[in-house]
CSV table of N, CA and C in Angstrom, one decimal:
chain,number,residue,atom,x,y,z
A,30,MET,N,34.1,-15.9,2.9
A,30,MET,CA,34.7,-16.2,1.9
A,30,MET,C,36.4,-16.0,2.3
A,31,ASP,N,36.0,-15.2,3.5
A,31,ASP,CA,37.9,-14.7,3.4
A,31,ASP,C,38.1,-16.2,4.6
A,32,GLU,N,37.3,-16.8,5.4
A,32,GLU,CA,37.7,-17.7,6.1
A,32,GLU,C,37.5,-18.8,5.2
A,33,LYS,N,37.2,-19.3,4.2
A,33,LYS,CA,37.1,-20.2,3.5
A,33,LYS,C,38.1,-20.5,3.2
A,34,LEU,N,38.9,-18.9,1.9
A,34,LEU,CA,40.0,-19.3,1.3
A,34,LEU,C,41.4,-19.5,2.1
A,35,LEU,N,41.1,-18.7,3.6
A,35,LEU,CA,42.4,-18.9,4.5
A,35,LEU,C,42.4,-20.5,5.1
A,36,GLN,N,40.9,-21.0,5.1
A,36,GLN,CA,41.0,-22.5,5.6
A,36,GLN,C,41.5,-23.3,5.0
A,37,GLU,N,41.8,-22.8,3.2
A,37,GLU,CA,42.1,-24.1,2.3
A,37,GLU,C,43.5,-23.8,1.8
A,38,ILE,N,43.9,-22.5,2.2
A,38,ILE,CA,45.5,-22.1,2.2
A,38,ILE,C,46.1,-23.1,3.5
A,39,SER,N,45.8,-22.7,4.4
A,39,SER,CA,46.6,-23.3,5.9
A,39,SER,C,46.7,-24.4,5.8
A,40,GLN,N,45.5,-25.6,4.6
A,40,GLN,CA,45.7,-26.8,4.5
A,40,GLN,C,46.6,-27.4,3.6
A,41,LEU,N,46.8,-26.7,2.9
A,41,LEU,CA,48.3,-26.4,1.8
A,41,LEU,C,49.6,-27.7,2.5
A,42,PRO,N,50.0,-28.5,2.2
A,42,PRO,CA,51.0,-29.0,3.2
A,42,PRO,C,52.3,-28.7,3.2
A,43,GLU,N,52.4,-27.4,2.5
A,43,GLU,CA,53.6,-26.8,2.6
A,43,GLU,C,54.0,-26.0,3.7
A,44,ILE,N,52.3,-25.5,4.2
A,44,ILE,CA,52.1,-24.4,5.1
A,44,ILE,C,52.8,-24.8,6.4
A,45,GLU,N,53.2,-24.4,7.8
A,45,GLU,CA,53.3,-24.6,9.1
A,45,GLU,C,51.9,-23.4,9.5
A,46,GLU,N,51.3,-22.3,8.9
A,46,GLU,CA,50.8,-21.6,9.6
A,46,GLU,C,50.7,-20.1,8.7
A,47,ALA,N,49.2,-20.1,8.4
A,47,ALA,CA,48.5,-18.8,8.1
A,47,ALA,C,47.6,-18.1,8.9
A,48,GLN,N,48.0,-16.6,8.7
A,48,GLN,CA,47.4,-15.9,9.5
A,48,GLN,C,46.7,-14.5,8.8
A,49,ILE,N,45.5,-14.3,8.8
A,49,ILE,CA,45.0,-12.6,8.6
A,49,ILE,C,46.1,-11.6,9.2
A,50,ILE,N,46.7,-10.6,8.4
A,50,ILE,CA,47.4,-9.5,9.1
A,50,ILE,C,46.7,-7.8,8.6
A,51,GLU,N,46.9,-6.9,8.9
A,51,GLU,CA,46.7,-5.8,8.4
A,51,GLU,C,47.7,-5.5,7.4
A,52,PRO,N,47.3,-4.7,6.2
A,52,PRO,CA,48.3,-4.3,4.9
A,52,PRO,C,49.3,-3.6,5.5
A,53,PRO,N,50.6,-3.4,5.2
A,53,PRO,CA,51.6,-2.8,6.2
A,53,PRO,C,51.3,-0.8,5.6
A,54,GLU,N,50.3,-1.0,4.7
A,54,GLU,CA,50.0,0.9,4.4
A,54,GLU,C,48.8,0.7,4.6
A,55,GLU,N,48.2,2.0,5.3
A,55,GLU,CA,47.0,2.3,5.4
A,55,GLU,C,46.4,2.3,4.4
A,56,ASP,N,46.6,2.8,3.7
A,56,ASP,CA,46.0,3.5,2.5
A,56,ASP,C,45.5,2.1,1.2
A,57,ALA,N,46.6,0.8,1.5
A,57,ALA,CA,46.3,-0.2,0.8
A,57,ALA,C,45.3,-0.6,0.3
A,58,GLU,N,44.3,-1.2,-0.6
A,58,GLU,CA,43.4,-1.7,-0.1
A,58,GLU,C,43.6,-3.4,-0.8
A,59,PHE,N,43.0,-4.5,-0.1
A,59,PHE,CA,43.4,-5.8,-0.4
A,59,PHE,C,42.3,-6.1,0.2
A,60,ASP,N,41.6,-7.3,-0.5
A,60,ASP,CA,40.4,-8.3,0.1
A,60,ASP,C,41.0,-8.9,1.1
A,61,LEU,N,42.2,-9.4,1.1
A,61,LEU,CA,42.6,-10.1,2.3
A,61,LEU,C,44.4,-10.6,2.4
A,62,SER,N,44.8,-10.3,3.4
A,62,SER,CA,45.9,-10.0,3.5
A,62,SER,C,46.6,-11.3,4.6
A,63,LEU,N,47.8,-11.6,4.1
A,63,LEU,CA,47.9,-13.3,5.1
A,63,LEU,C,49.3,-13.1,5.4
A,64,ARG,N,50.0,-13.4,6.5
A,64,ARG,CA,51.2,-14.2,6.6
A,64,ARG,C,51.5,-15.4,7.1
A,65,ILE,N,52.1,-15.9,5.9
A,65,ILE,CA,52.2,-17.3,5.7
A,65,ILE,C,53.8,-17.5,6.0
A,66,ILE,N,53.5,-19.0,7.2
A,66,ILE,CA,55.0,-19.4,7.5
A,66,ILE,C,55.5,-20.8,6.7
A,67,ALA,N,56.1,-20.4,5.6
A,67,ALA,CA,56.5,-22.2,5.1
A,67,ALA,C,57.2,-22.9,6.0
A,68,LYS,N,56.6,-24.2,5.7
A,68,LYS,CA,58.1,-25.3,6.2
A,68,LYS,C,59.1,-24.9,5.4
A,69,PRO,N,60.3,-25.3,6.3
A,69,PRO,CA,61.4,-25.7,5.7
A,69,PRO,C,62.1,-26.1,4.5
A,70,GLU,N,62.5,-25.8,3.6
A,70,GLU,CA,62.9,-25.9,2.6
A,70,GLU,C,61.9,-25.9,1.1
A,71,VAL,N,60.8,-25.3,1.5
A,71,VAL,CA,59.8,-25.4,0.4
A,71,VAL,C,59.9,-24.3,-0.5
A,72,ASP,N,59.7,-24.5,-1.6
A,72,ASP,CA,60.0,-23.5,-2.7
A,72,ASP,C,59.2,-22.4,-2.7
A,73,LYS,N,59.2,-21.4,-2.1
A,73,LYS,CA,58.4,-20.3,-2.1
A,73,LYS,C,57.7,-19.5,-3.2
A,74,TRP,N,58.1,-19.7,-4.4
A,74,TRP,CA,57.6,-19.4,-5.7
A,74,TRP,C,56.2,-20.7,-5.9
A,75,GLN,N,56.7,-21.6,-5.8
A,75,GLN,CA,55.9,-23.0,-6.2
A,75,GLN,C,54.5,-22.9,-5.3
A,76,LEU,N,54.6,-22.1,-4.0
A,76,LEU,CA,53.6,-21.9,-2.9
A,76,LEU,C,53.1,-20.7,-3.1
A,77,GLN,N,53.0,-19.6,-3.8
A,77,GLN,CA,53.1,-18.5,-4.1
A,77,GLN,C,51.8,-19.0,-5.6
A,78,LYS,N,52.3,-19.7,-6.1
A,78,LYS,CA,51.5,-20.2,-7.6
A,78,LYS,C,50.2,-20.8,-7.1
A,79,LYS,N,50.2,-21.6,-5.9
A,79,LYS,CA,49.6,-22.6,-5.4
A,79,LYS,C,48.5,-21.7,-4.5
A,80,ILE,N,48.8,-20.6,-4.2
A,80,ILE,CA,48.0,-19.6,-2.9
A,80,ILE,C,47.3,-19.0,-4.1
A,81,GLN,N,47.9,-18.6,-5.3
A,81,GLN,CA,47.2,-17.8,-6.4
A,81,GLN,C,46.2,-18.4,-7.2
A,82,ASP,N,46.3,-19.4,-7.3
A,82,ASP,CA,45.8,-20.8,-7.8
A,82,ASP,C,44.0,-20.7,-7.3
A,83,LEU,N,44.4,-21.0,-5.7
A,83,LEU,CA,43.1,-20.8,-4.9
A,83,LEU,C,42.5,-19.5,-4.9
A,84,ARG,N,43.2,-18.5,-4.9
A,84,ARG,CA,42.9,-17.3,-5.1
A,84,ARG,C,41.4,-16.9,-6.2
A,85,TRP,N,42.1,-17.4,-7.1
A,85,TRP,CA,41.5,-17.3,-8.8
A,85,TRP,C,39.7,-18.4,-8.2
A,86,LYS,N,40.3,-19.5,-7.5
A,86,LYS,CA,39.0,-20.3,-7.0
A,86,LYS,C,37.6,-19.0,-6.5
A,87,TYR,N,38.5,-18.2,-5.7
A,87,TYR,CA,37.1,-17.7,-4.8
A,87,TYR,C,37.0,-16.3,-5.6
A,88,SER,N,37.7,-16.1,-6.5
A,88,SER,CA,37.4,-14.9,-7.4
A,88,SER,C,36.1,-15.1,-8.3
A,89,LYS,N,35.6,-13.9,-8.3
A,89,LYS,CA,34.4,-13.4,-9.6
A,89,LYS,C,35.3,-13.2,-10.7
A,90,VAL,N,34.7,-13.7,-11.8
A,90,VAL,CA,35.1,-13.3,-13.0
A,90,VAL,C,35.9,-12.1,-13.4
A,91,ASP,N,34.5,-11.1,-13.1
A,91,ASP,CA,34.3,-9.3,-13.3
A,91,ASP,C,35.2,-8.8,-11.9
A,92,GLU,N,35.8,-9.4,-11.1
A,92,GLU,CA,36.2,-9.0,-9.7
A,92,GLU,C,36.7,-9.8,-9.0
A,93,PRO,N,38.3,-10.2,-9.6
A,93,PRO,CA,39.2,-11.0,-8.8
A,93,PRO,C,39.6,-10.4,-7.2
A,94,LEU,N,40.1,-11.2,-6.3
A,94,LEU,CA,40.5,-10.9,-5.4
A,94,LEU,C,41.6,-10.4,-5.3
A,95,THR,N,41.8,-9.5,-4.2
A,95,THR,CA,43.2,-9.1,-4.7
A,95,THR,C,43.6,-9.6,-3.0
A,96,LEU,N,45.2,-9.8,-3.2
A,96,LEU,CA,46.0,-10.8,-1.9
A,96,LEU,C,46.9,-10.0,-1.9
A,97,TYR,N,47.4,-9.8,-0.4
A,97,TYR,CA,48.8,-9.4,-0.2
A,97,TYR,C,49.4,-10.5,0.6
A,98,LEU,N,50.7,-11.1,0.6
A,98,LEU,CA,51.1,-12.0,1.1
A,98,LEU,C,52.5,-11.6,1.3
A,99,GLU,N,52.6,-12.3,3.1
A,99,GLU,CA,54.1,-12.6,3.4
A,99,GLU,C,54.4,-13.8,3.6
A,100,ILE,N,55.3,-14.2,3.0
A,100,ILE,CA,55.7,-15.6,3.1
A,100,ILE,C,56.8,-15.4,3.6
A,101,GLU,N,57.1,-16.0,4.7
A,101,GLU,CA,58.4,-16.3,5.2
A,101,GLU,C,58.7,-17.8,5.7
């Protein structure tokens, strides 16, 4: 699931690179933590919306995925 979601996020045309990272806090619980490097001039709010839409695609109805995103 993590790999499929990461692959789909990486294929978004606004992204130069996406990689799995450790969450910034040890006690933070996320299903997936990502560092996203956006292409220049990309609207980061629109990019975040696209990523959140993909998150829902891989979420279960009663158990949504939690993401931590660092968008640069």
